[in-house]
Coordinates of C-alpha atoms and ligand atoms in Angstrom, one line a residue:
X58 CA 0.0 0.0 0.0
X59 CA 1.0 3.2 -1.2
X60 CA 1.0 5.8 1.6
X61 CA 1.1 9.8 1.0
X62 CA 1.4 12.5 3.2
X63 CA -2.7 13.2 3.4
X64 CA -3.0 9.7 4.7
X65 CA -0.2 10.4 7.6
X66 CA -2.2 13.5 9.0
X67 CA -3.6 13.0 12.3
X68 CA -7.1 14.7 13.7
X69 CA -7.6 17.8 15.8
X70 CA -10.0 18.9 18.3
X71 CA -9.6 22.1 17.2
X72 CA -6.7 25.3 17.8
X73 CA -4.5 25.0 20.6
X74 CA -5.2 28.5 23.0
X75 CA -4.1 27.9 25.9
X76 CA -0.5 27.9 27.3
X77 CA 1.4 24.8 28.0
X78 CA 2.7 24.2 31.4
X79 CA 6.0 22.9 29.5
X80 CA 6.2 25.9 27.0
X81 CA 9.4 27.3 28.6
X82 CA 11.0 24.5 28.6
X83 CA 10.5 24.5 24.3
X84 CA 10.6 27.8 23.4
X85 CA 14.6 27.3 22.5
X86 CA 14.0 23.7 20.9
X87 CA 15.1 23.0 17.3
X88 CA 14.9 20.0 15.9
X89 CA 18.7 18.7 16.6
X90 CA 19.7 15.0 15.7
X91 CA 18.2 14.0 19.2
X92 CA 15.1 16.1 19.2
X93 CA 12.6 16.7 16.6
X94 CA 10.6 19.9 17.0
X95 CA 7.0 21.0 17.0
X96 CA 7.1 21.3 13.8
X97 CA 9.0 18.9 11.9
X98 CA 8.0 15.7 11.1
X99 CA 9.7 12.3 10.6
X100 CA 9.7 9.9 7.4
X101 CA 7.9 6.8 7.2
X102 CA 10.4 5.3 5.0
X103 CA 14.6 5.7 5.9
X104 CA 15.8 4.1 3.0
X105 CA 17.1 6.5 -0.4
X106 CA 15.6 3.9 -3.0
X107 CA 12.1 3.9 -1.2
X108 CA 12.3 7.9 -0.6
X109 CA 13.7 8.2 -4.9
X110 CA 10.4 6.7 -5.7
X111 CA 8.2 9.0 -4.4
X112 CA 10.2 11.7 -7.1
X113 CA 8.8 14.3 -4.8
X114 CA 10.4 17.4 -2.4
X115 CA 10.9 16.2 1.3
X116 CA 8.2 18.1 3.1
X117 CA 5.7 16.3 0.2
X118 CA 7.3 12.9 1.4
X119 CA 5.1 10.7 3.3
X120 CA 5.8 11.9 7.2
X121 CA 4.2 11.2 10.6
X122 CA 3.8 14.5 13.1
X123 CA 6.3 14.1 15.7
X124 CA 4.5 13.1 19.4
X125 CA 6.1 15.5 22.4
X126 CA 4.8 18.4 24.0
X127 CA 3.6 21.6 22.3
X128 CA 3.9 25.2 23.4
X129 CA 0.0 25.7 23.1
X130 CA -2.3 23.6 23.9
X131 CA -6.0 22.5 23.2
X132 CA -7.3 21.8 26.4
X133 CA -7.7 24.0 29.4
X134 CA -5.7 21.6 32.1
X135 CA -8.1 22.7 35.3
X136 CA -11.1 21.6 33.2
X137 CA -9.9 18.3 32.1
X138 CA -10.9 15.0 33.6
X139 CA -8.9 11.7 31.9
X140 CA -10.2 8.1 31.2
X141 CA -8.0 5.3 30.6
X142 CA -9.0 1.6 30.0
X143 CA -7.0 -1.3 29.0
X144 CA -8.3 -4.2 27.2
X145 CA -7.4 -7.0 25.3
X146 CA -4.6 -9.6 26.8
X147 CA -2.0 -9.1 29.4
X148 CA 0.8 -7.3 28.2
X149 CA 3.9 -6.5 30.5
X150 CA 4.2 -2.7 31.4
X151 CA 0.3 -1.9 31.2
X152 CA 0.7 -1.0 35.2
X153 CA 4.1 1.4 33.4
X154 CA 1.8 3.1 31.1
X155 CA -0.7 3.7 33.4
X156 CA 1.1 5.4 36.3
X157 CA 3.2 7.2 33.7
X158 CA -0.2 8.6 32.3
X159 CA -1.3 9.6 36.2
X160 CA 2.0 11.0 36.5
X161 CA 2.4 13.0 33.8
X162 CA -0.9 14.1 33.7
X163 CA -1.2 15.3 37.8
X164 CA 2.2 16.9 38.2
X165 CA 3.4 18.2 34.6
X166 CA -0.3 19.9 34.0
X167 CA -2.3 19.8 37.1
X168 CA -5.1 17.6 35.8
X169 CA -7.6 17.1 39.0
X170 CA -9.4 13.9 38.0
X171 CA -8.8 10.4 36.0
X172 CA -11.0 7.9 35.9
X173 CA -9.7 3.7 35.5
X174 CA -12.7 2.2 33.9
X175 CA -12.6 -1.4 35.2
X176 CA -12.2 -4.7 33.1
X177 CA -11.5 -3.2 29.9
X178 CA -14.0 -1.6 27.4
X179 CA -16.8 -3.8 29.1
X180 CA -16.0 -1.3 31.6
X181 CA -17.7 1.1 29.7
X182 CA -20.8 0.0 28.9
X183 CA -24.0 0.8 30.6
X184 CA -24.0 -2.2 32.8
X185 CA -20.4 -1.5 34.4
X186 CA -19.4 2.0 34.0
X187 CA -19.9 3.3 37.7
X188 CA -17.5 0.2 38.7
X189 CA -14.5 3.0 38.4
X190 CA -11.0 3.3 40.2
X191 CA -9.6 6.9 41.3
X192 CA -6.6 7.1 39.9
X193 CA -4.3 9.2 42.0
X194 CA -0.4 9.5 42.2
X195 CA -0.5 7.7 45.3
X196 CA -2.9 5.2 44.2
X197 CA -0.4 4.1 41.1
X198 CA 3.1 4.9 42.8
X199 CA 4.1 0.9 43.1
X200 CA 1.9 -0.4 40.8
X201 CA 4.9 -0.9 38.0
X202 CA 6.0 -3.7 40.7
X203 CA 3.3 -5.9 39.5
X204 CA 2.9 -7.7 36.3
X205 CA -1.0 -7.6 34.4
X206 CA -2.9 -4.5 34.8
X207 CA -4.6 -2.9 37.9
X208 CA -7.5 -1.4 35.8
X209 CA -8.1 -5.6 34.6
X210 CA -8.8 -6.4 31.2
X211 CA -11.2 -8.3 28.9
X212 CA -12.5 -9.2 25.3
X213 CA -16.1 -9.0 23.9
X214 CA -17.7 -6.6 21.8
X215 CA -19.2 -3.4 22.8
X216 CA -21.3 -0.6 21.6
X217 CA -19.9 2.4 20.5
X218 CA -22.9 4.4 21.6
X219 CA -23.1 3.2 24.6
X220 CA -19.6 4.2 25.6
X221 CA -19.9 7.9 24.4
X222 CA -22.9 7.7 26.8
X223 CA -20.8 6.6 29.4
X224 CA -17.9 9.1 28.7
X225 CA -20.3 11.7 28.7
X226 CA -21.9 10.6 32.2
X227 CA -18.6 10.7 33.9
X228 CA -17.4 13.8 32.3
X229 CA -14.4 12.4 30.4
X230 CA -12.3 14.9 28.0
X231 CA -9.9 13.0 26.9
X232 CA -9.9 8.9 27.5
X233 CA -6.5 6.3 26.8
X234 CA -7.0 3.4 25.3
X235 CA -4.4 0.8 25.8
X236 CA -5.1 -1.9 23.8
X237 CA -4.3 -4.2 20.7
X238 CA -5.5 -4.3 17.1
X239 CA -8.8 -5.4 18.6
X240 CA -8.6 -2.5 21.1
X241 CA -7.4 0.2 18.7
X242 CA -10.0 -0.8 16.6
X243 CA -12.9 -0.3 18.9
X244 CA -11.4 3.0 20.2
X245 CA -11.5 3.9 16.2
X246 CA -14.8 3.0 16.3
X247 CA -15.5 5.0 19.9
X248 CA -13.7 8.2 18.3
X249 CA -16.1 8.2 15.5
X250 CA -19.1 7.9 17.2
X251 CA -17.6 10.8 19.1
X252 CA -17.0 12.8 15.9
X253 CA -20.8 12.2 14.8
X254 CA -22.1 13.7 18.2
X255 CA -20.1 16.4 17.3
X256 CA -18.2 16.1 21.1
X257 CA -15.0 17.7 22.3
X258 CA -13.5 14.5 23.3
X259 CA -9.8 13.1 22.4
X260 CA -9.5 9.5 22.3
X261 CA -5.8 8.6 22.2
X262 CA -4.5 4.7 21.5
X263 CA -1.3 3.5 23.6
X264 CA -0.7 0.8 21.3
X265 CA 0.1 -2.7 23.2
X266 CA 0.5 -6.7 22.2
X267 CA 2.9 -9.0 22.9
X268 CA 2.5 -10.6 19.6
X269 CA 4.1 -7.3 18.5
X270 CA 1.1 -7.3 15.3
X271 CA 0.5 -3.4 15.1
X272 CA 1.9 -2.0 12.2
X273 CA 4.0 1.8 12.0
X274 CA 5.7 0.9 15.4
X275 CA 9.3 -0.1 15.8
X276 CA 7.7 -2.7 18.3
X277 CA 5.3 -2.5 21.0
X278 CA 5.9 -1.8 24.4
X279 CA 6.0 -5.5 26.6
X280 CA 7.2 -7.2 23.5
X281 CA 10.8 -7.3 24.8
X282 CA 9.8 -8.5 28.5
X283 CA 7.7 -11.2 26.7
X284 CA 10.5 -12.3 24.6
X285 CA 12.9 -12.4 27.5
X286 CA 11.0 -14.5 29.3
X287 CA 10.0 -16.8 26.1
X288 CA 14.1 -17.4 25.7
X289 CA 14.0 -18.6 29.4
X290 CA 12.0 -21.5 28.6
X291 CA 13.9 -22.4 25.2
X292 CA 16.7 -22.8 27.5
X293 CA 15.1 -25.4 29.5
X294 CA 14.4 -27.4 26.7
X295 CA 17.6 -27.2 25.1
X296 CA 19.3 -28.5 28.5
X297 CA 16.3 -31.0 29.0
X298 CA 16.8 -32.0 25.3
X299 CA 20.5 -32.0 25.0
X300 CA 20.6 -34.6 28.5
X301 CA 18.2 -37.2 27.0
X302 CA 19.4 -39.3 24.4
X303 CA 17.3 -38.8 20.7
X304 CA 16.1 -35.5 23.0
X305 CA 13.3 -33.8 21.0
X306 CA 12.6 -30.2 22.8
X307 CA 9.7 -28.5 22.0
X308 CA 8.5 -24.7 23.0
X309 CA 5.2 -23.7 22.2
X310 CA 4.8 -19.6 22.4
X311 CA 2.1 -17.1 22.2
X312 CA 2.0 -15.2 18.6
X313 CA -1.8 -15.8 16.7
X314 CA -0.9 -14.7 13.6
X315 CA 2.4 -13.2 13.9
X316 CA 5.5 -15.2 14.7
X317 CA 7.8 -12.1 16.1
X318 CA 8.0 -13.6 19.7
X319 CA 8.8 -17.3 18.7
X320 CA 11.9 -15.3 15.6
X321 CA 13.4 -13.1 18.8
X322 CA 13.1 -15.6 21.6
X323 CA 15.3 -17.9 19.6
X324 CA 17.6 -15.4 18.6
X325 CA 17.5 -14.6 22.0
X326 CA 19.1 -17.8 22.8
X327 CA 20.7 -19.3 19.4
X328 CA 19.9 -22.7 20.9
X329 CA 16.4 -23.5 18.5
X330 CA 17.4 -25.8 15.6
X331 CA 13.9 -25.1 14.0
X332 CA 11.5 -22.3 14.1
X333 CA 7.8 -22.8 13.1
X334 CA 6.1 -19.3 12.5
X335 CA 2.2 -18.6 10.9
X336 CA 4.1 -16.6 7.8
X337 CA 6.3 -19.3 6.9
X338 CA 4.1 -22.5 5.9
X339 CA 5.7 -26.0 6.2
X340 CA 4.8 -29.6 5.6
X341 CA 5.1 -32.5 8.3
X342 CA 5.9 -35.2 5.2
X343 CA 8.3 -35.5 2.6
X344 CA 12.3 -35.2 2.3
X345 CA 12.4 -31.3 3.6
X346 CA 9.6 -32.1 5.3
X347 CA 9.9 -31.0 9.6
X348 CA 9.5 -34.8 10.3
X349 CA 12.9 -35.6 8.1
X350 CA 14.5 -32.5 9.1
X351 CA 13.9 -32.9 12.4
X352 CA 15.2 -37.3 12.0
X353 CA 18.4 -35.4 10.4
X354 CA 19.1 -33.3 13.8
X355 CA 18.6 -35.6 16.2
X356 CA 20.5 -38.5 14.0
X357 CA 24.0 -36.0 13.3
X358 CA 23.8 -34.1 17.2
X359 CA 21.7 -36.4 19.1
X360 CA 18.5 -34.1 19.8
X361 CA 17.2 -31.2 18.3
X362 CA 15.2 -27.8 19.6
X363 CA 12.1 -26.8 17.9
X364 CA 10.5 -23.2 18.6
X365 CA 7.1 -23.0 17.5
X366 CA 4.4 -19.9 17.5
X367 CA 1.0 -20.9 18.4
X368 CA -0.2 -19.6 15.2
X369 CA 1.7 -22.1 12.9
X370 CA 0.9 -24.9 10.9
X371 CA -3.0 -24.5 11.3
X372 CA -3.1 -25.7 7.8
X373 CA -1.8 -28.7 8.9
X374 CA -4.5 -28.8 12.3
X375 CA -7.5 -28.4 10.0
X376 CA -6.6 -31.3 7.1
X377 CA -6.3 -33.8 10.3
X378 CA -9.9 -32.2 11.4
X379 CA -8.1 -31.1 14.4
X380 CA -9.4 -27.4 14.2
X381 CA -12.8 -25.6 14.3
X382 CA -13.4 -23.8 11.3
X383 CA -14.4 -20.3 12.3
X384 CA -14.4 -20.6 15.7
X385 CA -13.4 -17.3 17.3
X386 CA -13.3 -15.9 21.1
X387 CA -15.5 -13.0 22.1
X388 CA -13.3 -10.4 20.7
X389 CA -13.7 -12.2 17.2
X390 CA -10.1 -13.3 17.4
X391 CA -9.3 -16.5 15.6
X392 CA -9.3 -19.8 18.0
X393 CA -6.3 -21.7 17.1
X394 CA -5.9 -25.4 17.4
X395 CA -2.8 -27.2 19.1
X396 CA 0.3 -27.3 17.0
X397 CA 2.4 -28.3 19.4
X398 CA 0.5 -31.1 20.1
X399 CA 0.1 -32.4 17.0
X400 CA 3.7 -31.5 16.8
X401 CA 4.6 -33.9 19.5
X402 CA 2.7 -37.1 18.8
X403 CA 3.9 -37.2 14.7
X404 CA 7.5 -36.2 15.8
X405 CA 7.2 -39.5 18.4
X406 CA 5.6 -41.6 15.9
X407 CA 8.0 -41.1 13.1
X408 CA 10.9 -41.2 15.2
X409 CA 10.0 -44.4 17.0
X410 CA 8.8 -46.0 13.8
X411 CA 12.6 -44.7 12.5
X412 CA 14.0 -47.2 14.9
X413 CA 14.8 -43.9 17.5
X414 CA 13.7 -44.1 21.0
X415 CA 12.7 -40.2 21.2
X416 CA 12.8 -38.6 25.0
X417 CA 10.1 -35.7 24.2
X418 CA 10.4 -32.1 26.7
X419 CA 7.7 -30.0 25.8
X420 CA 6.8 -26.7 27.3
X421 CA 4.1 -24.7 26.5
X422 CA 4.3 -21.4 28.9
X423 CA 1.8 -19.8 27.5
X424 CA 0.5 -17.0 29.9
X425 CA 3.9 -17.0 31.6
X426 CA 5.1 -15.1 29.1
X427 CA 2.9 -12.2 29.0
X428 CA 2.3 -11.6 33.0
X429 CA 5.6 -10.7 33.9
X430 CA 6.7 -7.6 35.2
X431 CA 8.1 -5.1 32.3
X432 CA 12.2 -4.9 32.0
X433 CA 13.9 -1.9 32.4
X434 CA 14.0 -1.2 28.9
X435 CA 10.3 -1.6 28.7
X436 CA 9.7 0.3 31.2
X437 CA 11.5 3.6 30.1
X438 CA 9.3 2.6 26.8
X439 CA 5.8 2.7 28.5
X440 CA 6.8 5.7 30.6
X441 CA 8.0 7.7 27.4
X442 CA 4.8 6.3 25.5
X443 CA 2.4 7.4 28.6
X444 CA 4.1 10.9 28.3
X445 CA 3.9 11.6 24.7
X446 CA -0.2 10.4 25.1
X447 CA -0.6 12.9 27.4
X448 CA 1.0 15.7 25.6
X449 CA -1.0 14.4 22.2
X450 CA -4.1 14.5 24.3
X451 CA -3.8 17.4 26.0
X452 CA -3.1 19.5 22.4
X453 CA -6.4 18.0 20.9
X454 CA -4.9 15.3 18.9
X455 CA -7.9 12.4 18.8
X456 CA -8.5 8.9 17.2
X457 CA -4.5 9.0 17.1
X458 CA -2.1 6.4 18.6
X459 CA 1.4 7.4 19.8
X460 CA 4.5 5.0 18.9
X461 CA 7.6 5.1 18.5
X462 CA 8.4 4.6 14.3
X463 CA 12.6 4.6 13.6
X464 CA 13.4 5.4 17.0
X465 CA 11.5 9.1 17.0
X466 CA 7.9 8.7 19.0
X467 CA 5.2 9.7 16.6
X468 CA 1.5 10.6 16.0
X469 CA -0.1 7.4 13.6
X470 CA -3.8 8.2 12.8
X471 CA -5.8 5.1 14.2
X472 CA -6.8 3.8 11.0
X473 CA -3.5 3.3 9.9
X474 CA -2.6 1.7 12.8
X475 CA -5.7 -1.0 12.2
X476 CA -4.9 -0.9 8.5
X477 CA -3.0 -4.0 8.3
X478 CA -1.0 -7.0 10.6
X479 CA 2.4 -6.5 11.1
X480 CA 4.1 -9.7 10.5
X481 CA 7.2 -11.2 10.3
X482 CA 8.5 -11.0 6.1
X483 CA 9.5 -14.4 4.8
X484 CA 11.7 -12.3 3.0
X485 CA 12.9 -9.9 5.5
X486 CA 16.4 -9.5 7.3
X487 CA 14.6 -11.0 10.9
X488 CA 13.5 -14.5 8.6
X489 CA 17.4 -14.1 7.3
X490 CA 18.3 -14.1 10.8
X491 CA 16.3 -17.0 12.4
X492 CA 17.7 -19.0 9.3
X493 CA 21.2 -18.0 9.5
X494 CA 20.8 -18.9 13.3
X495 CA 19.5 -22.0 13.5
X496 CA 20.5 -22.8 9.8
X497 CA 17.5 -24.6 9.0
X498 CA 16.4 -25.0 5.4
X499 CA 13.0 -24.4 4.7
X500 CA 12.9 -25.1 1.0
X501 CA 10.1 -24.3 -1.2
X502 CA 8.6 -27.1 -2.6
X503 CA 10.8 -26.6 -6.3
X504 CA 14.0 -27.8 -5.5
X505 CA 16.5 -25.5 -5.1
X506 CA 20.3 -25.6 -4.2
X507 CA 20.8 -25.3 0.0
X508 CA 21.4 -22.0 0.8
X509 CA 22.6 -22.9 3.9
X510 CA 23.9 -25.9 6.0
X511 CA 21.8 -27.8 8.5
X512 CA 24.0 -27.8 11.9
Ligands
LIG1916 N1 -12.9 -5.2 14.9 C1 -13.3 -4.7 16.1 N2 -14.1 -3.6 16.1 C2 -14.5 -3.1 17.3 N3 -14.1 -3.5 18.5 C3 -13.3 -4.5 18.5 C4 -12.8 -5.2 17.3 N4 -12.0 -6.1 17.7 C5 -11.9 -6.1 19.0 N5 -12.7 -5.2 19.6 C6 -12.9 -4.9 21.0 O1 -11.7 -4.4 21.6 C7 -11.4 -5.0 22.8 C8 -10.1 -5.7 22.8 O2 -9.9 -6.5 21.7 P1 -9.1 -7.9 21.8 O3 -9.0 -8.4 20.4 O4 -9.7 -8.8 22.8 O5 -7.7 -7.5 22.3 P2 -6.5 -6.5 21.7 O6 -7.0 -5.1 21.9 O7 -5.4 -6.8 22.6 O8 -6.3 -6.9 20.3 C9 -12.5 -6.0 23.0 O9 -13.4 -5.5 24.0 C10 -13.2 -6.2 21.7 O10 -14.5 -6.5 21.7
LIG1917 O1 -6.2 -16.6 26.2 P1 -6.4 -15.2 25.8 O2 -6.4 -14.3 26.9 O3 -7.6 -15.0 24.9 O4 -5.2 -14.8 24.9 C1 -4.4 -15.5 24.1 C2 -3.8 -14.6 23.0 O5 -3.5 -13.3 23.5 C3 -2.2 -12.9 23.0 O6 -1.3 -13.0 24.0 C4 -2.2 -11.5 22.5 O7 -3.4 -11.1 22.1 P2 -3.9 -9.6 22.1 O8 -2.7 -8.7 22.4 O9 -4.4 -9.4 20.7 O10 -4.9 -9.5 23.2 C5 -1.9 -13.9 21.9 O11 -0.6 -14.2 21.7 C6 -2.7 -15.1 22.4 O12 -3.1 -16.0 21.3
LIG1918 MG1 -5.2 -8.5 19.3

């Protein structure tokens, strides 16, 4: 998809009057290789060939406003009372995000009142939105401490209606919505039934998954932490596996349709000898089939480490009738069957009926992963997220999420953001990577000459 500067612009409430608590601090700020001011904005594309294309001058080139704060801004800070509702699944640094947004929005511009709405955007439907938390400095100041989210989460659909109603009832300005693809798509949704009531309300997305499926952000916040944790239990397996004769480890890790967490958690490590991701299809039979490859491994080293994403091989689930067709949760998100199952009985069978007495570990950690406590690194991420919200909420940008896009944090219009799925590119540098680590072949099905050596 072909994206211009039109489609980059992000919605205001309107002109920025009033003067921002932070103005002094920016009246000397030009945009430096550190900083990018006000007024400058940063490319969507870094490389010369993809910026030649376009044939145009640079302030035509496709550009995302840069997020920080402004010198004027929209909203009057004594008047303004702030929502913020996470939803979706867990997610490490959701607590991070939401004391940064207290934070920042109580002591850099005085804001007097933020709601919590409880149990994600169920908690603003008729039926639950007086089941509210205070949010207060105090009430947030160890909360980072914890993993998961104080506010609580959930899926399930909503009406759009019903949630201006309730933003309306408890006199919300300017609401934060942490959330997914699912979330950022309802807050889409929420920000244009906003528009059609012709209401002065911002509705800025904090994007968060630990899938890491949003598109226009480097990666989301909690990916990292989630990763980190992931490689943890690939080194079990790989100890478990290496100690057993014919050892067949097995992980099985979170990542529905997008296989970033299984790619980085073995590259975490460099101990996988396979990795199964949702982009990359594979077939169980044949010579380059992962039952022959995976005979190879354990035959030349004695055991062999296989990294799969949840999301993979579904093809393979629903010709063996071992998936649902259609079957989805409440959110609408795809139900996936068990690969690593399925994964562990053939990988016995052929084995043993290969004359190979295969020792299986399999771990599946599944919510481990995802209700840890953020890293540091995460952590300086949600609180630098949580501020450039604020500051994009509080100069009337709405139905805009804040990310951080080639480093710079940046203003991407909602629908954008909900556009497409990020996912890992068969023919990207990460896919090189995970090959070049774990230098498996995954040949398409014309033969073609190894490009690289099976260890
Ligand atoms: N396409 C959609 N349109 C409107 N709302 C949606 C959509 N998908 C999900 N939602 C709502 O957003 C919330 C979070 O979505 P979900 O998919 O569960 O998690 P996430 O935000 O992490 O992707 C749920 O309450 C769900 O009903
Ligand atoms: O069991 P749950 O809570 O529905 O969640 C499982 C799914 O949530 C995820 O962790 C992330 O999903 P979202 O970020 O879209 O909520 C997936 O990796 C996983 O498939
Ligand atoms: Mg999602």
């Amino acid at each position: 998809m072909t994206l211009h500067l039109d489609d980059l612009r992000v919605r205001h409430l309107g002109e920025c009057r009033h003067d921002s608590p932070l103005s002094a601090l920016l009246a000397a700020k030009r945009t430096s290789p550190h900083y990018v001011a006000e007024g400058d904005r940063v490319l969507l594309e870094d490389t010369v060939s993809m910026l030649a294309e376009h044939g145009l001058p640079p302030e035509e080139l496709p550009s995302f406003e840069a997020a920080g704060p402004r010198r004027k801004i929209y909203f009057d800070p004594a008047r303004v009372t702030a929502g913020i509702v996470t939803c979706g699944g867990l997610c490490p640094g959701l607590n991070d995000v939401i004391r940064g947004l207290v934070q920042e929005l109580t002591v850099q511009y005085d804001v007097k009142r933020i709601v919590g709405f409880r149990n994600g955007l169920r908690g603003l439907t008729a039926r639950h939105r007086d089941d509210t938390i205070e949010l207060t400095p105090d009430r947030v100041r160890d909360i980072h401490n914890a993993g998961g989210t104080i506010l609580g989460s959930s899926r399930g659909a909503q009406d759009p209606e019903e949630m201006v109603d309730s933003l309306l009832l408890r006199g919300i300005n300017v609401l934060f919505v942490i959330g997914g693809d699912g979330g950022m798509n309802a807050a889409t949704n929420l920000a244009a039934a906003i528009r059609a009531r012709g209401l002065d309300i911002a509705v800025i997305g904090v994007p968060k998954t630990i899938d890491n499926d949003l598109p226009y952000t480097d990666q989301s916040f909690g990916f990292q932490s989630a990763f980190a944790q992931a490689a943890n239990f690939i080194s079990s397996v790989s100890i478990e596996a290496a100690a057993s004769p014919d050892g067949i480890g097995i992980v099985k890790l979170m990542g529905r349709h997008s296989g970033f967490i299984a790619c980085y958690a073995s590259l975490a490590r460099n101990a996988a000898d396979i990795v199964l991701i949702p982009e990359v299809p594979f077939a169980l039979e044949g010579e380059d089939g992962l039952l022959a490859r995976v005979e190879r491994h354990v035959r030349s080293k004695g055991f062999v480490v296989i990294v799969v994403a949840e999301g993979a091989g579904q093809d393979l689930l629903a010709e063996r009738g071992l998936l649902e067709g259609g079957a989805t949760d409440a959110s609408g998100n795809a139900k996936l069957g068990d690969i690593g199952g399925l994964l562990r009985e053939t990988i016995t069978a052929h084995l043993t009926a290969a004359g190979l007495a295969p020792t299986v570990r399999y771990i599946d950690p599944s919510y481990a992963i995802r209700s840890v406590t953020a890293n540091a690194y995460d952590s300086v991420y949600c609180l630098r997220l949580a501020h450039a919200a604020v500051h994009a909420a509080m100069a009337g940008r709405t139905e805009t999420a804040v990310v951080r896009w080639r480093r710079r944090f940046v203003h991407v219009p909602m629908p954008l953001i909900i556009s497409h799925r990020n996912q890992v590119d068969p023919d990207g540098d990460l896919w090189m990577s995970v090959l070049e680590a774990t230098g498996d072949l995954v040949l398409d099905p014309a033969p073609q000459p190894p490009l690289l050596v099976e260890r």
